[in-house]
Amino acid sequence: MSEFFAMGGYAFFIWMAYGMAALLIVLEIIAVRARAKRALFLARHSDAGVHREAAGAQLKEIQ
């Protein structure tokens, strides 16, 4: 089992690559959720006659 985790002496590079990939996936999920939240906010408020710029300013105030 320890040979598997050692990965033939390249464990540091391999595990760092897995870690970086996992981190980037998590960051992408966070970014997608933020974009979806903003899109929903703009869609809801554009029907009420609020311009996109004003809705964006309101969203910044909320955050």
Short mmCIF file of C-alpha atoms in Angstrom, two decimals:
data_model
loop_
_atom_site.label_atom_id
_atom_site.label_comp_id
_atom_site.label_asym_id
_atom_site.label_seq_id
_atom_site.Cartn_x
_atom_site.Cartn_y
_atom_site.Cartn_z
CA MET A 1 0.00 0.00 0.00
CA SER A 2 2.84 2.41 0.80
CA GLU A 3 4.29 1.78 -2.67
CA PHE A 4 1.02 2.96 -4.18
CA PHE A 5 1.15 6.24 -2.24
CA ALA A 6 4.87 6.69 -3.00
CA MET A 7 4.09 6.41 -6.74
CA GLY A 8 7.59 5.32 -7.69
CA GLY A 9 9.26 8.36 -6.17
CA TYR A 10 7.01 10.87 -7.94
CA ALA A 11 4.41 11.08 -5.19
CA PHE A 12 4.97 14.77 -4.42
CA PHE A 13 4.34 15.86 -8.01
CA ILE A 14 1.42 13.50 -8.54
CA TRP A 15 -0.36 14.38 -5.30
CA MET A 16 0.23 18.09 -5.89
CA ALA A 17 -1.33 17.72 -9.35
CA TYR A 18 -4.37 15.97 -7.81
CA GLY A 19 -4.60 18.67 -5.17
CA MET A 20 -4.36 21.48 -7.71
CA ALA A 21 -7.03 19.86 -9.88
CA ALA A 22 -9.35 19.47 -6.88
CA LEU A 23 -8.77 23.09 -5.84
CA LEU A 24 -9.53 24.37 -9.34
CA ILE A 25 -12.71 22.31 -9.51
CA VAL A 26 -13.89 23.76 -6.18
CA LEU A 27 -13.07 27.29 -7.35
CA GLU A 28 -14.96 26.71 -10.60
CA ILE A 29 -18.03 25.51 -8.69
CA ILE A 30 -17.91 28.64 -6.52
CA ALA A 31 -17.55 30.87 -9.59
CA VAL A 32 -20.46 29.18 -11.38
CA ARG A 33 -22.71 29.60 -8.35
CA ALA A 34 -21.79 33.29 -8.08
CA ARG A 35 -22.51 33.86 -11.79
CA ALA A 36 -25.83 32.02 -11.49
CA LYS A 37 -26.81 34.09 -8.46
CA ARG A 38 -25.98 37.31 -10.31
CA ALA A 39 -27.86 36.20 -13.44
CA LEU A 40 -30.97 35.33 -11.41
CA PHE A 41 -30.79 38.66 -9.58
CA LEU A 42 -30.51 40.58 -12.84
CA ALA A 43 -33.31 38.56 -14.44
CA ARG A 44 -35.66 39.15 -11.53
CA HIS A 45 -34.99 42.86 -11.39
CA SER A 46 -34.93 43.54 -15.12
CA ASP A 47 -38.64 42.60 -15.30
CA ALA A 48 -39.41 45.27 -12.72
CA GLY A 49 -37.96 47.99 -14.96
CA VAL A 50 -34.59 48.27 -13.25
CA HIS A 51 -31.71 48.78 -15.64
CA ARG A 52 -28.83 46.32 -15.61
CA GLU A 53 -26.37 48.90 -14.32
CA ALA A 54 -28.63 49.85 -11.44
CA ALA A 55 -29.27 46.20 -10.62
CA GLY A 56 -25.53 45.55 -10.64
CA ALA A 57 -25.02 48.46 -8.23
CA GLN A 58 -27.75 47.11 -5.96
CA LEU A 59 -26.15 43.68 -6.04
CA LYS A 60 -22.82 45.17 -4.96
CA GLU A 61 -24.56 46.90 -2.07
CA ILE A 62 -26.12 43.60 -0.96
CA GLN A 63 -22.78 41.81 -0.90
#
